[in-house]
PDB file of C-alpha atoms in Angstrom:
ATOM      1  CA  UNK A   1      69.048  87.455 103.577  1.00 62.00           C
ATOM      2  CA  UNK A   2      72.169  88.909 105.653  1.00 72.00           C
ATOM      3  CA  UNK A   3      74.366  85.410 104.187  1.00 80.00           C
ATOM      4  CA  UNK A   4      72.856  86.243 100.431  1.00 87.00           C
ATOM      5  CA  UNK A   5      73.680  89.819 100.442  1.00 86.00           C
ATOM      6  CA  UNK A   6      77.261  88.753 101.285  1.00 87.00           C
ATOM      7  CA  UNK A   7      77.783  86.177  98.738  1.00 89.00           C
ATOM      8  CA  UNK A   8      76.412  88.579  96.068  1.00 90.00           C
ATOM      9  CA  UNK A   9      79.006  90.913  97.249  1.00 89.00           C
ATOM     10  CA  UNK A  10      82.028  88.247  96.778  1.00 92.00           C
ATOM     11  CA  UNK A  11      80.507  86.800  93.526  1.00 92.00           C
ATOM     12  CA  UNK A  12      80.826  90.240  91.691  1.00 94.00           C
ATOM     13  CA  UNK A  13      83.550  90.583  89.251  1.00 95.00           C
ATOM     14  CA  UNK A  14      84.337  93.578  86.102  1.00 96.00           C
ATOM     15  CA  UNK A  15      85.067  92.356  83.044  1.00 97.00           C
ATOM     16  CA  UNK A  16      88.363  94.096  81.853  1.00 98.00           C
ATOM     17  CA  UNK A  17      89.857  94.897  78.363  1.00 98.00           C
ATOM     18  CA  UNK A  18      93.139  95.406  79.188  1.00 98.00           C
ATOM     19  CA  UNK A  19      95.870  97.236  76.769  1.00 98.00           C
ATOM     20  CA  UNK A  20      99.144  97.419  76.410  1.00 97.00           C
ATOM     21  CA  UNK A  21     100.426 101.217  76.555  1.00 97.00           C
ATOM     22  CA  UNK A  22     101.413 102.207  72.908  1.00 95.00           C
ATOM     23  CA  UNK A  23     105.142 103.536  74.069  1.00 95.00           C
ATOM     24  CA  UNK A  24     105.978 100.213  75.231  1.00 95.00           C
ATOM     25  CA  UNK A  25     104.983  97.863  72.070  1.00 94.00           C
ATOM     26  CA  UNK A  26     107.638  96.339  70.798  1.00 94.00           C
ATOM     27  CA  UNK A  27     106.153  94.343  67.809  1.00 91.00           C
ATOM     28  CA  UNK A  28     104.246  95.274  64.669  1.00 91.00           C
ATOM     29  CA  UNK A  29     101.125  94.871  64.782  1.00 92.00           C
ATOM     30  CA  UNK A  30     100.954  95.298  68.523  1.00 93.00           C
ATOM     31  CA  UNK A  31      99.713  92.919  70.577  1.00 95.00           C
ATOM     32  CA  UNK A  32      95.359  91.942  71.360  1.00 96.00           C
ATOM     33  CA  UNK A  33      94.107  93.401  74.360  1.00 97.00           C
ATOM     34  CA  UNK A  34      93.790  90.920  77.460  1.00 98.00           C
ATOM     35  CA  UNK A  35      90.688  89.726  78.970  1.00 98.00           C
ATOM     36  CA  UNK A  36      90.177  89.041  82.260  1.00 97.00           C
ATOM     37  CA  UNK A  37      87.183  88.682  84.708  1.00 96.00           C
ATOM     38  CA  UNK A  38      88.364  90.927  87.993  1.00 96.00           C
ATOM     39  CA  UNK A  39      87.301  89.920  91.536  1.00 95.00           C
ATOM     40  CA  UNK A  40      85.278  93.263  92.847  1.00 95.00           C
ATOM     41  CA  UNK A  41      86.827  92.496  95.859  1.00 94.00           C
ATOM     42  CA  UNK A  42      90.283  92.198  94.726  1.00 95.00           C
ATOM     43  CA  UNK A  43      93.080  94.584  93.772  1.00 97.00           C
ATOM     44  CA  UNK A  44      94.332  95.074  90.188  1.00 98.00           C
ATOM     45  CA  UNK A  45      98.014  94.122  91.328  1.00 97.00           C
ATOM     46  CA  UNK A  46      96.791  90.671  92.065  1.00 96.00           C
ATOM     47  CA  UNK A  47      95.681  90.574  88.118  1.00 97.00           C
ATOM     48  CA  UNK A  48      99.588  90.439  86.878  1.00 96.00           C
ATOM     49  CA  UNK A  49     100.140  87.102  87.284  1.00 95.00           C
ATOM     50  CA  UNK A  50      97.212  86.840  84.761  1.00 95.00           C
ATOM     51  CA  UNK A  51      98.210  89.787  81.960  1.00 96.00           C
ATOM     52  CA  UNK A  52     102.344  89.513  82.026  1.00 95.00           C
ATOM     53  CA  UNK A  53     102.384  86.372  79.982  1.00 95.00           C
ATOM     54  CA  UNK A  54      99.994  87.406  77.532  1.00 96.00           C
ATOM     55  CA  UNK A  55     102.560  90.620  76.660  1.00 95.00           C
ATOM     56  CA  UNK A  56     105.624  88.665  77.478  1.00 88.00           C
ATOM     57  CA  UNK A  57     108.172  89.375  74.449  1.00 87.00           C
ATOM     58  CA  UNK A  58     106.708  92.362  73.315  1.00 90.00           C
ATOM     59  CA  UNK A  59     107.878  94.264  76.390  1.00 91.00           C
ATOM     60  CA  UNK A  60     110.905  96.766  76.035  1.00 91.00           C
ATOM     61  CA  UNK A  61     113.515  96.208  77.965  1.00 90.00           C
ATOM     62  CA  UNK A  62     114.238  97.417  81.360  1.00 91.00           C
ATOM     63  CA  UNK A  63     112.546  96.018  85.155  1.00 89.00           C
ATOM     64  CA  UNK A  64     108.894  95.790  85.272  1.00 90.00           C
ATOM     65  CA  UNK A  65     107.164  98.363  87.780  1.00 93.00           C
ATOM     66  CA  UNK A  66     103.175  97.357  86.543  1.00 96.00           C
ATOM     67  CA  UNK A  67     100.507  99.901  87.031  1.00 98.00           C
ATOM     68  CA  UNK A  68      97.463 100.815  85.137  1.00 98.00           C
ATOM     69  CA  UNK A  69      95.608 103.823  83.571  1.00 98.00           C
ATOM     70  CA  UNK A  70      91.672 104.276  82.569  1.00 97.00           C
ATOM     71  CA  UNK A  71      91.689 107.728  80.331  1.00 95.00           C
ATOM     72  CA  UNK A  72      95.324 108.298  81.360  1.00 96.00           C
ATOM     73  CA  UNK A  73      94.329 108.881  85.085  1.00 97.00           C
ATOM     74  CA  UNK A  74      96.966 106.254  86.874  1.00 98.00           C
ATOM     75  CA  UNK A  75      94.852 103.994  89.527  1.00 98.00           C
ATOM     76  CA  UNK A  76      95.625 103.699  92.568  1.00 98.00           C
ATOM     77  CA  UNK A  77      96.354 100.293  93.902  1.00 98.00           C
ATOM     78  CA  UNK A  78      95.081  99.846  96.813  1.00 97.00           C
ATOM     79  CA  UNK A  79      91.515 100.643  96.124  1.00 97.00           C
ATOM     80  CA  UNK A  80      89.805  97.523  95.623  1.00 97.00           C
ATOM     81  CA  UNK A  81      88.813  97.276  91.631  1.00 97.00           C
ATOM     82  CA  UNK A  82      85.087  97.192  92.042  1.00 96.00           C
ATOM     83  CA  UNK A  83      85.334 100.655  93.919  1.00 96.00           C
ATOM     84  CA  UNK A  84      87.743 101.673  91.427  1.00 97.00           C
ATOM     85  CA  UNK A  85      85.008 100.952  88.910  1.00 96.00           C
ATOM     86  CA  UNK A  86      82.012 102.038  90.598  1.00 94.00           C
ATOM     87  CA  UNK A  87      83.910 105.914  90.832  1.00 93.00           C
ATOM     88  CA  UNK A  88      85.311 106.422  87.652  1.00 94.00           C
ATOM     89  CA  UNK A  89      82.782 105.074  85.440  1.00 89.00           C
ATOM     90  CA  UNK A  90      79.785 107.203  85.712  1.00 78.00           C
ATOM     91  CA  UNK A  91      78.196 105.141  83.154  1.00 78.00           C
ATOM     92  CA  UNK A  92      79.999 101.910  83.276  1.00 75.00           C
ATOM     93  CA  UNK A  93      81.207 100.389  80.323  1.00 88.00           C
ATOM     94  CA  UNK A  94      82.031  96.565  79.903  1.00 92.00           C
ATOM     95  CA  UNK A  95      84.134  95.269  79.379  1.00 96.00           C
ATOM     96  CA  UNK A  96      86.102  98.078  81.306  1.00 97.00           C
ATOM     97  CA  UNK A  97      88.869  99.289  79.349  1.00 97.00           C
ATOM     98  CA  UNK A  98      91.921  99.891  80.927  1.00 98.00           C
ATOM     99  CA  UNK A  99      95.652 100.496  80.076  1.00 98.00           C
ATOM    100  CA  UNK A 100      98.153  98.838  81.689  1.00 98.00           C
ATOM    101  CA  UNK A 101     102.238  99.744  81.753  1.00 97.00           C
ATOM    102  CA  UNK A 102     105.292  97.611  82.630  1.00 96.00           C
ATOM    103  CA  UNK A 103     107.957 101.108  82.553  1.00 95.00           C
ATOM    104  CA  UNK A 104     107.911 104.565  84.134  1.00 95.00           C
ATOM    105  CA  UNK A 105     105.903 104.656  86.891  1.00 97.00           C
ATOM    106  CA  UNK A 106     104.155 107.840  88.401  1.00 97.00           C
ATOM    107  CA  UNK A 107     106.034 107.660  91.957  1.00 96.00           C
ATOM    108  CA  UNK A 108     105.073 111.295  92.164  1.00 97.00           C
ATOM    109  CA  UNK A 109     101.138 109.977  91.917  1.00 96.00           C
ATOM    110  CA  UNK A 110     101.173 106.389  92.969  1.00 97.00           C
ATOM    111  CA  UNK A 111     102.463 104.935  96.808  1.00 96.00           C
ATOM    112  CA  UNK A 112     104.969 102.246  95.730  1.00 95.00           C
ATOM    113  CA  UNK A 113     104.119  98.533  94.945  1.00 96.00           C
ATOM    114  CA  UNK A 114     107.007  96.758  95.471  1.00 90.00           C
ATOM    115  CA  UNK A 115     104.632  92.954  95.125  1.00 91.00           C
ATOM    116  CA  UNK A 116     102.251  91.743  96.162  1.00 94.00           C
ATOM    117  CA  UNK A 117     103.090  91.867 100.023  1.00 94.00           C
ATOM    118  CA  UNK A 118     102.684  95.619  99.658  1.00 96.00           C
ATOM    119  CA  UNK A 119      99.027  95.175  98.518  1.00 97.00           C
ATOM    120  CA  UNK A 120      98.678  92.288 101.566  1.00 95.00           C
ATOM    121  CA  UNK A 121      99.567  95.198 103.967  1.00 94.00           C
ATOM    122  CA  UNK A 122      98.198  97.661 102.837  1.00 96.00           C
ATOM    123  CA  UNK A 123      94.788  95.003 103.399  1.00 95.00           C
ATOM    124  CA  UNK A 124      95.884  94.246 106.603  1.00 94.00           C
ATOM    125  CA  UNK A 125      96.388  97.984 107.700  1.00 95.00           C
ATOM    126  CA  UNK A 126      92.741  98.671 106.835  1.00 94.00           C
ATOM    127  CA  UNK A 127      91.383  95.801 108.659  1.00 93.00           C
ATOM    128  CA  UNK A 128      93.450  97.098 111.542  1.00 93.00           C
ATOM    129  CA  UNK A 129      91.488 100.159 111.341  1.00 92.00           C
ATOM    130  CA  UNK A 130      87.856  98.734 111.174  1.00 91.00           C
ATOM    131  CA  UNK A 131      88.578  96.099 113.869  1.00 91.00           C
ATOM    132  CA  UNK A 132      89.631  99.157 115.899  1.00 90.00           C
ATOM    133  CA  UNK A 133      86.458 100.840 115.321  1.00 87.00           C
ATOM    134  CA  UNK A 134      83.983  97.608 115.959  1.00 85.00           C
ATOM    135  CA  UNK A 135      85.755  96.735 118.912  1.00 85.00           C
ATOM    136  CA  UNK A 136      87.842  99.269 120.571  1.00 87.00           C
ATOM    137  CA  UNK A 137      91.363  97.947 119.836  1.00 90.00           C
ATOM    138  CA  UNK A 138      93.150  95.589 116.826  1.00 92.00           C
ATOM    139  CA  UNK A 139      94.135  93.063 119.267  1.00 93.00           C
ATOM    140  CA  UNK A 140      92.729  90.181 117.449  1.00 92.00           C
ATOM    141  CA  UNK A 141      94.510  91.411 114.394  1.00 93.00           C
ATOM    142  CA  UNK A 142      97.349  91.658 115.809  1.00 93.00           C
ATOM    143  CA  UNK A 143      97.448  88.317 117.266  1.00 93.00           C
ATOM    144  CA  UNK A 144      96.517  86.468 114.856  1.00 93.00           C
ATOM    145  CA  UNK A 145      98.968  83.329 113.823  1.00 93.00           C
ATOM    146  CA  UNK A 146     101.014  83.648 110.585  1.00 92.00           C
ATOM    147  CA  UNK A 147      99.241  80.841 108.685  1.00 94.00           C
ATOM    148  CA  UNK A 148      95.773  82.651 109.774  1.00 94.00           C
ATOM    149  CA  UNK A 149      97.013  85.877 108.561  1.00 91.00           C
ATOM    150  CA  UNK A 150      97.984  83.579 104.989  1.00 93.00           C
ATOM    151  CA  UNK A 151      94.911  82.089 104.985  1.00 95.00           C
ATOM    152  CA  UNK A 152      92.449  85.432 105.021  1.00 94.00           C
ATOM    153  CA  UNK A 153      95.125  86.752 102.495  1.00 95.00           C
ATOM    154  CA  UNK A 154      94.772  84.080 100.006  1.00 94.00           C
ATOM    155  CA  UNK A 155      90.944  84.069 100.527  1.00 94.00           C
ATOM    156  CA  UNK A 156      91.108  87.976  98.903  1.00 93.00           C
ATOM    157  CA  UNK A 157      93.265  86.721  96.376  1.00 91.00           C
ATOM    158  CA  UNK A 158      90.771  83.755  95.529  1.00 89.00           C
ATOM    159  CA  UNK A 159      87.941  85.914  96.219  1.00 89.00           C
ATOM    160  CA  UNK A 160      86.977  82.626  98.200  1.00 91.00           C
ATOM    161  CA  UNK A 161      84.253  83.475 100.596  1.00 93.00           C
ATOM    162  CA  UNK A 162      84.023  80.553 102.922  1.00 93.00           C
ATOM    163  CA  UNK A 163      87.651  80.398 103.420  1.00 94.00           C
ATOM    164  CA  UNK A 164      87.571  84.538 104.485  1.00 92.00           C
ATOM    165  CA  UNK A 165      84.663  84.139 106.738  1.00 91.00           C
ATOM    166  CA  UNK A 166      86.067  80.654 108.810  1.00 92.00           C
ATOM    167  CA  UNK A 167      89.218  82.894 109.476  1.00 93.00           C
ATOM    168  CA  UNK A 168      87.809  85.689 110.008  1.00 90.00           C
ATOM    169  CA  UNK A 169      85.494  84.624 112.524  1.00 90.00           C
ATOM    170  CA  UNK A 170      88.567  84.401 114.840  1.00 88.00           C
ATOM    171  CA  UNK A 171      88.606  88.580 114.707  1.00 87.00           C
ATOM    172  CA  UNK A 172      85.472  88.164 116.882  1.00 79.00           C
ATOM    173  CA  UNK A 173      83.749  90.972 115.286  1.00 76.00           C
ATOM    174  CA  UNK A 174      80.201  91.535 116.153  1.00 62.00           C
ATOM    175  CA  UNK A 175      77.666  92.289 113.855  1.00 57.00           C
ATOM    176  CA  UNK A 176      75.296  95.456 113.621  1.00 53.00           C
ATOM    177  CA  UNK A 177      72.607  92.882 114.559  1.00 54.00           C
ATOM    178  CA  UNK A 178      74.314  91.727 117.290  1.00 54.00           C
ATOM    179  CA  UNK A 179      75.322  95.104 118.777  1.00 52.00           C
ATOM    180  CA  UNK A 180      71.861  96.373 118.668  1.00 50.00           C
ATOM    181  CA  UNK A 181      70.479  92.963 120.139  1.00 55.00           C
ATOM    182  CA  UNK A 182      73.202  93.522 123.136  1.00 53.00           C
ATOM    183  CA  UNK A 183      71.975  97.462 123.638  1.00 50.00           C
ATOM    184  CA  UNK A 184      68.693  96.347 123.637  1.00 53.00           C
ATOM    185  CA  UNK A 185      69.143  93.333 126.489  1.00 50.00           C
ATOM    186  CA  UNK A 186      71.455  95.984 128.405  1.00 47.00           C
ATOM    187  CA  UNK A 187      68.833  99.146 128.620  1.00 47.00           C
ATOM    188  CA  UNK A 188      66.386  96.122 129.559  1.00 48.00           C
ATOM    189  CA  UNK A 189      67.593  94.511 132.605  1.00 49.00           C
ATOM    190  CA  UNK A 190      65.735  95.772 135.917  1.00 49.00           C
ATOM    191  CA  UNK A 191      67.868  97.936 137.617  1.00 44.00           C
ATOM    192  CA  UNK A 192      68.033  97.459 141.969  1.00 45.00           C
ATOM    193  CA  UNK A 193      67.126 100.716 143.922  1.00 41.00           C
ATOM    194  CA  UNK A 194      69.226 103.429 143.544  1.00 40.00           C
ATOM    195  CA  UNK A 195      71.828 102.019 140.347  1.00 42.00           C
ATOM    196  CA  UNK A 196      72.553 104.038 138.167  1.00 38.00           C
ATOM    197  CA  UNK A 197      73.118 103.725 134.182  1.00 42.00           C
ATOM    198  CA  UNK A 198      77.217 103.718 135.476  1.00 40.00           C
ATOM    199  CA  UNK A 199      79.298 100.991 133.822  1.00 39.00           C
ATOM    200  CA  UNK A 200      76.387  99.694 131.504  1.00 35.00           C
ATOM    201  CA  UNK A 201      77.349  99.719 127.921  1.00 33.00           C
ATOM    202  CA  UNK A 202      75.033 102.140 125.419  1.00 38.00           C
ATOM    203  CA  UNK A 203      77.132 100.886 122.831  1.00 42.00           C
ATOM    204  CA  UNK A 204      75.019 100.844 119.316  1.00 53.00           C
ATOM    205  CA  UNK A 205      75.647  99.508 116.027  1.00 73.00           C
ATOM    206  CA  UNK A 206      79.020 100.563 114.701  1.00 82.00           C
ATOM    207  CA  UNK A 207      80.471 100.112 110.902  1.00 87.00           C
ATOM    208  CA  UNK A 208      83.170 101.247 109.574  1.00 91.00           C
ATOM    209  CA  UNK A 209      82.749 103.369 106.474  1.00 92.00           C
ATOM    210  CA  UNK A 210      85.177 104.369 104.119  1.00 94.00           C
ATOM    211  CA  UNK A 211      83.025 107.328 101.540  1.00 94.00           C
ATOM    212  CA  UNK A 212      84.824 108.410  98.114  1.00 95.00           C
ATOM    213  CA  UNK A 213      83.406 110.753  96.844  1.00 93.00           C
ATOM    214  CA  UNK A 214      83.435 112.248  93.269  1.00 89.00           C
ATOM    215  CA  UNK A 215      82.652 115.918  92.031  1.00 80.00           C
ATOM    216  CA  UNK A 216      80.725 115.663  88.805  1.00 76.00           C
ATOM    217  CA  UNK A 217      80.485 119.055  88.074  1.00 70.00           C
ATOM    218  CA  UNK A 218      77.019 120.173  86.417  1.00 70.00           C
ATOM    219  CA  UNK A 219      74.869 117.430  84.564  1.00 64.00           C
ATOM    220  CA  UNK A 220      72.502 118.146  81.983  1.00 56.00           C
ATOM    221  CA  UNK A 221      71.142 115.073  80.463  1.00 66.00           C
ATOM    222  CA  UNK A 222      71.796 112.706  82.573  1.00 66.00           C
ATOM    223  CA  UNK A 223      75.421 110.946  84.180  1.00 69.00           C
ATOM    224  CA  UNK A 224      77.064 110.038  80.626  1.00 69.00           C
ATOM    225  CA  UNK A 225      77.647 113.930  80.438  1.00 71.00           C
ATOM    226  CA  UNK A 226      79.464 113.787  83.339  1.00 78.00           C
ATOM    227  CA  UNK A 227      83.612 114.713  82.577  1.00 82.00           C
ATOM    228  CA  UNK A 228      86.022 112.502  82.730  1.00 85.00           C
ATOM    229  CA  UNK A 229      88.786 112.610  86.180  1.00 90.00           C
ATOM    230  CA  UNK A 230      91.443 113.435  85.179  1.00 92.00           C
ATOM    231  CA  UNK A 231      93.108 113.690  88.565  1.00 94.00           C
ATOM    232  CA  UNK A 232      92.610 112.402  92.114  1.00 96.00           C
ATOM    233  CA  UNK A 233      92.763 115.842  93.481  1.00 94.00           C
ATOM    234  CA  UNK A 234      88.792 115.816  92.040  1.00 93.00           C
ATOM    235  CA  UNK A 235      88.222 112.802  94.254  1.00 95.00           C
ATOM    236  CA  UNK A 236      87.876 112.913  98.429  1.00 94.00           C
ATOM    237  CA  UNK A 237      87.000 110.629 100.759  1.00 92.00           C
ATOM    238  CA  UNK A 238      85.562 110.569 104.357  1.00 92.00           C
ATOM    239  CA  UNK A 239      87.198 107.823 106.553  1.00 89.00           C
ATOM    240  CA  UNK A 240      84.754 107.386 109.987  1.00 87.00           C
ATOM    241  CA  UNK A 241      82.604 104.781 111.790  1.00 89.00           C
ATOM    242  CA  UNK A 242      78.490 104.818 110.809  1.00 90.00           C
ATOM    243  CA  UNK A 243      76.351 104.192 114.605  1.00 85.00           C
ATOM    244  CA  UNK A 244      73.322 102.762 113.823  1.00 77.00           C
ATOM    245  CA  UNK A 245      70.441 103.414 116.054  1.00 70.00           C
ATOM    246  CA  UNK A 246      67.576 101.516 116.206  1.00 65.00           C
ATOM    247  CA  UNK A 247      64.315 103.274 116.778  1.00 69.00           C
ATOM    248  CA  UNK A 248      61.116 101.368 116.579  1.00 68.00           C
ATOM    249  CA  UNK A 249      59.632 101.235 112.714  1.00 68.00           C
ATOM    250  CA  UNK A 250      62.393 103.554 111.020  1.00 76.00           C
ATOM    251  CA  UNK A 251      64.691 101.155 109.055  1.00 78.00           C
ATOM    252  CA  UNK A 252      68.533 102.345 109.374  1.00 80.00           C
ATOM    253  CA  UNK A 253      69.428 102.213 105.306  1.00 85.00           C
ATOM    254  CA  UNK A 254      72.191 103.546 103.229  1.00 87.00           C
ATOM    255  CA  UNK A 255      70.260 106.772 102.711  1.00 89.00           C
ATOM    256  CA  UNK A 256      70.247 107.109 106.964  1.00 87.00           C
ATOM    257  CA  UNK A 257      74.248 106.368 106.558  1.00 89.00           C
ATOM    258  CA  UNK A 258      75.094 108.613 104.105  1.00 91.00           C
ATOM    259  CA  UNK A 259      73.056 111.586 106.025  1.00 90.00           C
ATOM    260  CA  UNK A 260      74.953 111.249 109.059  1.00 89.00           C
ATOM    261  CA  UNK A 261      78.252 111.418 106.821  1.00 91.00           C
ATOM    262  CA  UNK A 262      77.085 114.268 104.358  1.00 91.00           C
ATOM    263  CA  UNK A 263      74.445 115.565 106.390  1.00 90.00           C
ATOM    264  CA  UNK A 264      75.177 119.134 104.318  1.00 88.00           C
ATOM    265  CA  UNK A 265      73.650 117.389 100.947  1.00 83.00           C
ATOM    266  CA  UNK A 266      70.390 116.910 102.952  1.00 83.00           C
ATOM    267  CA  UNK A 267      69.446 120.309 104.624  1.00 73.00           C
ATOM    268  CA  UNK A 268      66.114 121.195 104.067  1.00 64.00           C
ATOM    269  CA  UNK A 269      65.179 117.580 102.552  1.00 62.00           C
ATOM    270  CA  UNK A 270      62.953 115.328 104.855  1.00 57.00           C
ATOM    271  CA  UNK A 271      63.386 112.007 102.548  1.00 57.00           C
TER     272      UNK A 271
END
């Protein structure tokens, strides 16, 4: 079920209507939109490659500094596109239609992407951060070999599965399963006269969770009422580890992870 769940994850892609911004068409009539089938898992930088050639020559001139719009509101880059989609359409449309601009970008909005090594690291960085949290340090990050670090890089890119979990096994990274299974055969061992709980790990289940959440504003008839963002000052997000504790019968589900990180939506609700 676990190995299912996972490959349903990688196998998602948005479909993606992508058009040209109208102050940079060059030719009359302007050019078709672009079509392209977008990893979930991915990053929209990684889609150039794919879109420049289909506007190449209708471009004005000048050096290209790519970023895309959806209603005007720039997106940022390193939020992987299937979270980008999942927040901003409250009732998704396909094929997803975005905008996307070679000129002028909103530096004043937007971190810099240089290329496509400054979406790599910006990856890397935030597997940094969630090895830290499953195990206590980044070491295994940080020590991985160059053509490892290549090959889980390429394996985003690819949105290759197999490929990301053989080198990514080397991060030693245990699973909640595994935790719990670990807690359980610690708090189970007999314990000699007189020892003491000193030294023996109570460590539970630990993911890291990165929450974005989106203010709606007041709904009437249902989520396509909901307003459009129009900035990212309407969007937060709550960066923290999720402990799961097992307790005999009682399921730890999304619901159970989301109350521990918004327990204020839940007051007064016991489901």
């Amino acid at each position: 079920m676990e190995e299912e769940a996972v490959k349903y994850v990688w196998e998602g892609a948005v479909p993606l209507q992508i058009h040209l911004h109208e102050s940079e068409v060059t030719t009359s009539p302007p050019p078709p939109p672009s079509f392209v089938l977008a990893p979930r898992v991915g990053y929209l930088p990684l889609l150039v490659p794919l879109i420049k050639p289909h506007f190449h020559g209708m471009l004005p001139p000048g050096v290209d500094t790519v970023w895309f719009d959806y209603n005007g509101l720039p997106l940022k880059w390193n939020i992987p596109t299937g979270v980008l989609f999942d927040l901003l359409c409250v009732e998704p449309e396909r094929p997803w239609n975005l905008t996307v601009h070679f000129r002028g970008y909103p530096g004043e909005i937007l971190i810099p992407c240089e290329s496509e090594d400054s979406v790599k690291w910006s990856f890397i960085n935030s597997l940094k951060e969630a090895v830290y949290i499953i195990n206590g340090n980044s070491k295994t990050v940080m020590n991985m070999s160059q053509a490892d670090h290549l090959e889980l890089w390429r394996s985003i890119m690819k949105g290759n599965m197999e490929s990301y979990l053989h080198v990514s096994s080397k991060l030693k990274l245990r699973t909640v399963g595994e935790d719990l299974k670990a807690r359980g055969t610690s708090s189970s061992q007999p314990r000699q006269s007189g020892e003491t709980d000193v030294g023996v790990p109570s460590r539970t289940g630990r993911v890291p969770v990165r929450l974005y959440i989106r203010n709606i504003g007041e709904v009437h008839d249902g989520l396509e009422d909901a307003r459009a963002i129009v900035s990212w000052d309407e969007i937060s997000y709550i960066n923290r580890p999720v402990e799961f504790y097992k307790e005999e019968g009682k399921p730890f589900t999304l619901r159970s992870a989301i109350k521990t990180l918004l327990p204020e939506f839940f007051d007064g609700n016991p489901y």
